[in-house]
PDB file of C-alpha atoms in Angstrom:
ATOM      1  CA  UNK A   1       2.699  -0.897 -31.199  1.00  0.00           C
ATOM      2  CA  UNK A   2      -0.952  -0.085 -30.952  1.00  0.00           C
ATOM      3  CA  UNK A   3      -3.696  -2.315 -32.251  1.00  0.00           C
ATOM      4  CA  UNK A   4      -4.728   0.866 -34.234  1.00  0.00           C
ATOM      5  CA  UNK A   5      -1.124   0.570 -36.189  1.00  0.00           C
ATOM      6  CA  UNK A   6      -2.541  -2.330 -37.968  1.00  0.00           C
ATOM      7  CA  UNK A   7      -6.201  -1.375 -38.579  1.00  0.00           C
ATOM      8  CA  UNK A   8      -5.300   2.102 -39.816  1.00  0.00           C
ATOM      9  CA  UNK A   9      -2.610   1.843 -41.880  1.00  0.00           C
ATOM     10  CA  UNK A  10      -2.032   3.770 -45.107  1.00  0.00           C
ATOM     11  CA  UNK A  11      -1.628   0.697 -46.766  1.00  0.00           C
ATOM     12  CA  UNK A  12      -4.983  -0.535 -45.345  1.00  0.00           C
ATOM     13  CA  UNK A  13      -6.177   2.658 -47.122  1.00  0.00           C
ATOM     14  CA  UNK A  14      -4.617   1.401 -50.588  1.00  0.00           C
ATOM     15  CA  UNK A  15      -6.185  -2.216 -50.157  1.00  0.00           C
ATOM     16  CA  UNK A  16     -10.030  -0.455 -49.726  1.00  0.00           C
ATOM     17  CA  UNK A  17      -9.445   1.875 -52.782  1.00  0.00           C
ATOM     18  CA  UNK A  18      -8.085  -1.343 -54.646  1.00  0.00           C
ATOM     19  CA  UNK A  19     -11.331  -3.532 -53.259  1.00  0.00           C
ATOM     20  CA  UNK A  20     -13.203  -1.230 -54.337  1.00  0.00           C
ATOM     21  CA  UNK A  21     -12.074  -1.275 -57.916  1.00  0.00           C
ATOM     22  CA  UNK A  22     -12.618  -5.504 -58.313  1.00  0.00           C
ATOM     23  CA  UNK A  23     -15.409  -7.859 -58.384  1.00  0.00           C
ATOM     24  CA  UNK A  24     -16.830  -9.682 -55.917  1.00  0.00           C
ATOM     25  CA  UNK A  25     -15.540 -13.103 -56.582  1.00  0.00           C
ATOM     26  CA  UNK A  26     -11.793 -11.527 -56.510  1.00  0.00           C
ATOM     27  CA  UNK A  27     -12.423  -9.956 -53.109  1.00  0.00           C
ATOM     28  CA  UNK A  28     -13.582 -13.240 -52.181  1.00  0.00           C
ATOM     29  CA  UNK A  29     -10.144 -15.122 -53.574  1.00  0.00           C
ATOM     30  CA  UNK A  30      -8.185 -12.247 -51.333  1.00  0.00           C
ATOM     31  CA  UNK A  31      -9.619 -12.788 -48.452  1.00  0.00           C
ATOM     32  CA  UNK A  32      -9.206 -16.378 -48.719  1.00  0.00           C
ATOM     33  CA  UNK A  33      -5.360 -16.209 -49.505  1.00  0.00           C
ATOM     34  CA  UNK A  34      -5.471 -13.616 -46.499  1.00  0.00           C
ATOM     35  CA  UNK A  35      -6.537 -15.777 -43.918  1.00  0.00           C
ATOM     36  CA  UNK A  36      -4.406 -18.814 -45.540  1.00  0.00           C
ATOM     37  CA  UNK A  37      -1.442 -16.956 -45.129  1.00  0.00           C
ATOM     38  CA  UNK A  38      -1.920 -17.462 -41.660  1.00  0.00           C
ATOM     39  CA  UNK A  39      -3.394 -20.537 -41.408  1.00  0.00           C
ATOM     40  CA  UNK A  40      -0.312 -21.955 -39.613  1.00  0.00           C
ATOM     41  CA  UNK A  41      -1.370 -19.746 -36.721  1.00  0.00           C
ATOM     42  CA  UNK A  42      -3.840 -21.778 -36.096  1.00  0.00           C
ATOM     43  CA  UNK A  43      -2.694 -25.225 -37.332  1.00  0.00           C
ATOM     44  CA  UNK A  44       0.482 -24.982 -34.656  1.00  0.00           C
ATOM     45  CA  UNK A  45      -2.063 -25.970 -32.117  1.00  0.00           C
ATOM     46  CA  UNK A  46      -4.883 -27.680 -33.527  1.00  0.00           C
ATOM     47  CA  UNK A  47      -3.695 -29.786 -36.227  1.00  0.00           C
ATOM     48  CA  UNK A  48      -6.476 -31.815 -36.604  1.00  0.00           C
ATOM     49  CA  UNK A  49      -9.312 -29.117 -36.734  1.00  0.00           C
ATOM     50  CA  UNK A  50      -9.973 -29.176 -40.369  1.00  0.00           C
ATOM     51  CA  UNK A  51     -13.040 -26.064 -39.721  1.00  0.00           C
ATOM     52  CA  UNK A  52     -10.361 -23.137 -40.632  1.00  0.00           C
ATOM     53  CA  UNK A  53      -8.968 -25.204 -44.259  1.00  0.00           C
ATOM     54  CA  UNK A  54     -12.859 -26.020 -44.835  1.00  0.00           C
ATOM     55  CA  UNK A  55     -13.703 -22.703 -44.732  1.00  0.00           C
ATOM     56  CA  UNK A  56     -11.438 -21.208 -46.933  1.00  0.00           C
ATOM     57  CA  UNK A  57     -11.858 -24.121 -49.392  1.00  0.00           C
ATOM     58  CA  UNK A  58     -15.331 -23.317 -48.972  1.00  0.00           C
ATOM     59  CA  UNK A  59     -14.445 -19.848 -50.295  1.00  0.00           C
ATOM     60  CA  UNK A  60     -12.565 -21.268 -53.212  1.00  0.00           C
ATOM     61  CA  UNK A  61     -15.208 -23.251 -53.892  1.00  0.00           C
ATOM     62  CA  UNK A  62     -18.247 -20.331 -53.687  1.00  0.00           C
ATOM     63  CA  UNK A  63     -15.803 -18.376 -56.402  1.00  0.00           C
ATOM     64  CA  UNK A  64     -16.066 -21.473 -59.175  1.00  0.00           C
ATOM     65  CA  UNK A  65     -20.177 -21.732 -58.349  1.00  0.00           C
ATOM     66  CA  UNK A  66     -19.217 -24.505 -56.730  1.00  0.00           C
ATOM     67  CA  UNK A  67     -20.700 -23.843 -53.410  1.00  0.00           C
ATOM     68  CA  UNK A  68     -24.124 -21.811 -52.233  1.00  0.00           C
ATOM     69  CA  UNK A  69     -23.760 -19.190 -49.841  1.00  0.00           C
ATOM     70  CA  UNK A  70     -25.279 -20.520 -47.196  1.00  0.00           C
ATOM     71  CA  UNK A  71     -22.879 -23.419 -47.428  1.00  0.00           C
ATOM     72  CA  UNK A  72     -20.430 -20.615 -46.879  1.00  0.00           C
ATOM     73  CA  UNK A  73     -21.801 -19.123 -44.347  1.00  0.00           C
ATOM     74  CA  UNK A  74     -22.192 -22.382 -42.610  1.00  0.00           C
ATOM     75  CA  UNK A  75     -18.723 -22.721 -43.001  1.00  0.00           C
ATOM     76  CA  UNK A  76     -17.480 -19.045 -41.662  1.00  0.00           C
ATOM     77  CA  UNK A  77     -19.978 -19.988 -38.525  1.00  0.00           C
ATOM     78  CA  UNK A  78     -17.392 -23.014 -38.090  1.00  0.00           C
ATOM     79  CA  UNK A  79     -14.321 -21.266 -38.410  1.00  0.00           C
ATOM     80  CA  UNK A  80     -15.829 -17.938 -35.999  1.00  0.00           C
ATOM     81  CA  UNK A  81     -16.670 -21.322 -33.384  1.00  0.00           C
ATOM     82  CA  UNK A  82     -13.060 -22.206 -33.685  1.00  0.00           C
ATOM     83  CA  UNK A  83     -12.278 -19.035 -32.880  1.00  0.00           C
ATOM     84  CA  UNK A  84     -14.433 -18.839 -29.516  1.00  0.00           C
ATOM     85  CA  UNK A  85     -12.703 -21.954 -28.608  1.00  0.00           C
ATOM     86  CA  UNK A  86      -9.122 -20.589 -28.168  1.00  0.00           C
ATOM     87  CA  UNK A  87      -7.369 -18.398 -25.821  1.00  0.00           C
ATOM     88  CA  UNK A  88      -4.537 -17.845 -27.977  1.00  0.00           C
ATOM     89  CA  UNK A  89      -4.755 -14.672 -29.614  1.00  0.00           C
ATOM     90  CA  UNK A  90      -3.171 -15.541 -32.892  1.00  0.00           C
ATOM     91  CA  UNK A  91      -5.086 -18.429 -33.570  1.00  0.00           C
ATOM     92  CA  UNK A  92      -8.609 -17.165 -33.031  1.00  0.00           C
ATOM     93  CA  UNK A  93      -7.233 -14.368 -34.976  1.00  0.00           C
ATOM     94  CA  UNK A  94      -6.498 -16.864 -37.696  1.00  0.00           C
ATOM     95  CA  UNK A  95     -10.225 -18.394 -37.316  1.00  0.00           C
ATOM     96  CA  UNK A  96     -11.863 -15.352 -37.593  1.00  0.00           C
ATOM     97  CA  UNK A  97      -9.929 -13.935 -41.030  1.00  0.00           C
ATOM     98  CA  UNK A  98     -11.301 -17.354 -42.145  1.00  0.00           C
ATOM     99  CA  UNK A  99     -14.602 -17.390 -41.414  1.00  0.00           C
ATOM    100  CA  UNK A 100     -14.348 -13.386 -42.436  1.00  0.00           C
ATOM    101  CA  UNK A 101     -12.664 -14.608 -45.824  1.00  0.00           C
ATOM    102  CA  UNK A 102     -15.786 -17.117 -46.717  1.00  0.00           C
ATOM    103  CA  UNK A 103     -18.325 -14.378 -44.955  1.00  0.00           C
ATOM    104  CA  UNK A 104     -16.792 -12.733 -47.988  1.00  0.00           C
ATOM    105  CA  UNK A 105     -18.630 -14.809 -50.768  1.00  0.00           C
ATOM    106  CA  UNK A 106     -22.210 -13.253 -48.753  1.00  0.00           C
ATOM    107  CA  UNK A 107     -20.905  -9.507 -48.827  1.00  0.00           C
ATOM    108  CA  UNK A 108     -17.972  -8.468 -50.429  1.00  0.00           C
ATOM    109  CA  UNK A 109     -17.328  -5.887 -47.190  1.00  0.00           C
ATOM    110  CA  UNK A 110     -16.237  -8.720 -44.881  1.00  0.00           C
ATOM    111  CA  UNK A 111     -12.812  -8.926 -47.186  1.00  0.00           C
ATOM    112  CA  UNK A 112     -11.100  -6.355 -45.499  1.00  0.00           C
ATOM    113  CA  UNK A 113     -11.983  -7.610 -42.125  1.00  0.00           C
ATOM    114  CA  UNK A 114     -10.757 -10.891 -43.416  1.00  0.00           C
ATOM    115  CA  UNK A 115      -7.100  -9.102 -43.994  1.00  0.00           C
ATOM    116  CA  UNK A 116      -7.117  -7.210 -40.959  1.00  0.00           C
ATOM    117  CA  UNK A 117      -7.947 -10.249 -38.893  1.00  0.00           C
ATOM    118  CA  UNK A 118      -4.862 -12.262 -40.584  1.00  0.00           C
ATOM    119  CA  UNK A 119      -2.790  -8.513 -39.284  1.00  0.00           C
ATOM    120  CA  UNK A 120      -4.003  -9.358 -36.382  1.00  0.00           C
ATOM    121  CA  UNK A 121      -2.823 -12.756 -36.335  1.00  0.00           C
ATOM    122  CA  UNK A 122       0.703 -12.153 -37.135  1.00  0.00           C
ATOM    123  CA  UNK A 123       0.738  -9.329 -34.881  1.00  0.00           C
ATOM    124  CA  UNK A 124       0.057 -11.235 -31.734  1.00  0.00           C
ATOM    125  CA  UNK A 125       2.289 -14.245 -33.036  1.00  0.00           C
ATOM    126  CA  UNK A 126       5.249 -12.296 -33.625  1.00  0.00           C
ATOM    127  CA  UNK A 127       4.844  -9.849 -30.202  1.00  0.00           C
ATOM    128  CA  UNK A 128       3.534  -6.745 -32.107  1.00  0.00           C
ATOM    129  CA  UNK A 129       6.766  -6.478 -34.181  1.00  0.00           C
ATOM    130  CA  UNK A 130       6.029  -3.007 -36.602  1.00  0.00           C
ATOM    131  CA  UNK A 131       8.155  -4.771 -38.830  1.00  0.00           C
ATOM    132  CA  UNK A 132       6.214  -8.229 -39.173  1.00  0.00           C
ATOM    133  CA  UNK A 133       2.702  -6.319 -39.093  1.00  0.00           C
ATOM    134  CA  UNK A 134       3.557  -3.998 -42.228  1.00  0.00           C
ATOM    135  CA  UNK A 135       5.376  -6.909 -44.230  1.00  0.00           C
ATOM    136  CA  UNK A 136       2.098  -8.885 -44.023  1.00  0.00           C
ATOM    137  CA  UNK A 137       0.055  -5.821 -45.045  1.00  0.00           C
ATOM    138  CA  UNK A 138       2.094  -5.199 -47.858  1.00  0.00           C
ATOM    139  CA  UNK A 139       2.077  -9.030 -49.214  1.00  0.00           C
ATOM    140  CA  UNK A 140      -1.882  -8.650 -48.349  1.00  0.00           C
ATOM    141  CA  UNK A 141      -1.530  -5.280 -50.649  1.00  0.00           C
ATOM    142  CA  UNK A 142       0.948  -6.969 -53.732  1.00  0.00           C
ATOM    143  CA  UNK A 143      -1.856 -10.663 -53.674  1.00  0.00           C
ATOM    144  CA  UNK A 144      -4.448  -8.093 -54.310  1.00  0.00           C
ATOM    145  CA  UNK A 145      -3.025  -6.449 -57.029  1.00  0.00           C
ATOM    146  CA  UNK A 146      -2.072  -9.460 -58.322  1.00  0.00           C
ATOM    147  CA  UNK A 147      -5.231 -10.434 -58.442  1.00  0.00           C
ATOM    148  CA  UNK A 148      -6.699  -7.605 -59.509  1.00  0.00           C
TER     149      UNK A 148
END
């Protein structure tokens, strides 16, 4: 499997349409239950580094006016440093669809990058298996309508 069968994907096509049809506090909720669906990625190895669960609470948080954005921002800076402090593929992948997920509550655009970074995540963690790589695009496609 390439790393384009993951970042152009007909189902990534579906999910822009679909962001484009939803407000920006929804695209922010999506990209935060993107990158929590593979928080564990992450977790596996660093158990105690809170930086990727603050961030996405951080999203949370940004979609009940609960948080500024550059609070958020602050936070997606953490989770991106998490990121820069790994080797393993699948869990910087995880720390950047975080800090992509709260970079979502600045401008709605970083949602999808949040989503393809979780791909990404699963991708390397489960050896580029087509089969794991399209089932998380298409739960990252049903949250979304869901949410929608």
């Amino acid at each position: 499997m390439s790393s384009q069968n993951f970042v152009d994907s007909d189902i990534k096509e579906k999910i822009e349409e679909q962001l484009e049809k939803i407000d920006h506090s929804t695209a922010v909720r999506w990209a935060a239950d993107c990158a929590e669906h593979v928080l564990s990625y992450y977790e596996q190895l660093f158990p105690a580094d809170q930086r990727l669960k603050s961030a996405i609470e951080a999203a949370h948080l940004w979609t009940q006016g609960e948080m500024k954005v550059r609070d958020a921002r602050k936070a997606a800076f953490d989770a991106h440093a998490a990121a820069r402090e790994t080797e393993d593929e699948a869990a910087a992948s995880a720390a950047r669809a975080a800090g992509q997920a709260v970079s979502t509550a600045h401008m709605a655009e970083h949602a999808i990058h949040a989503s393809t970074y979780a791909v990404k995540s699963v991708a390397y963690a489960k050896g580029f298996s087509e089969d794991a790589v399209a089932e998380e695009r298409k739960w990252q496609y049903e949250r979304l309508l869901e949410l929608a």
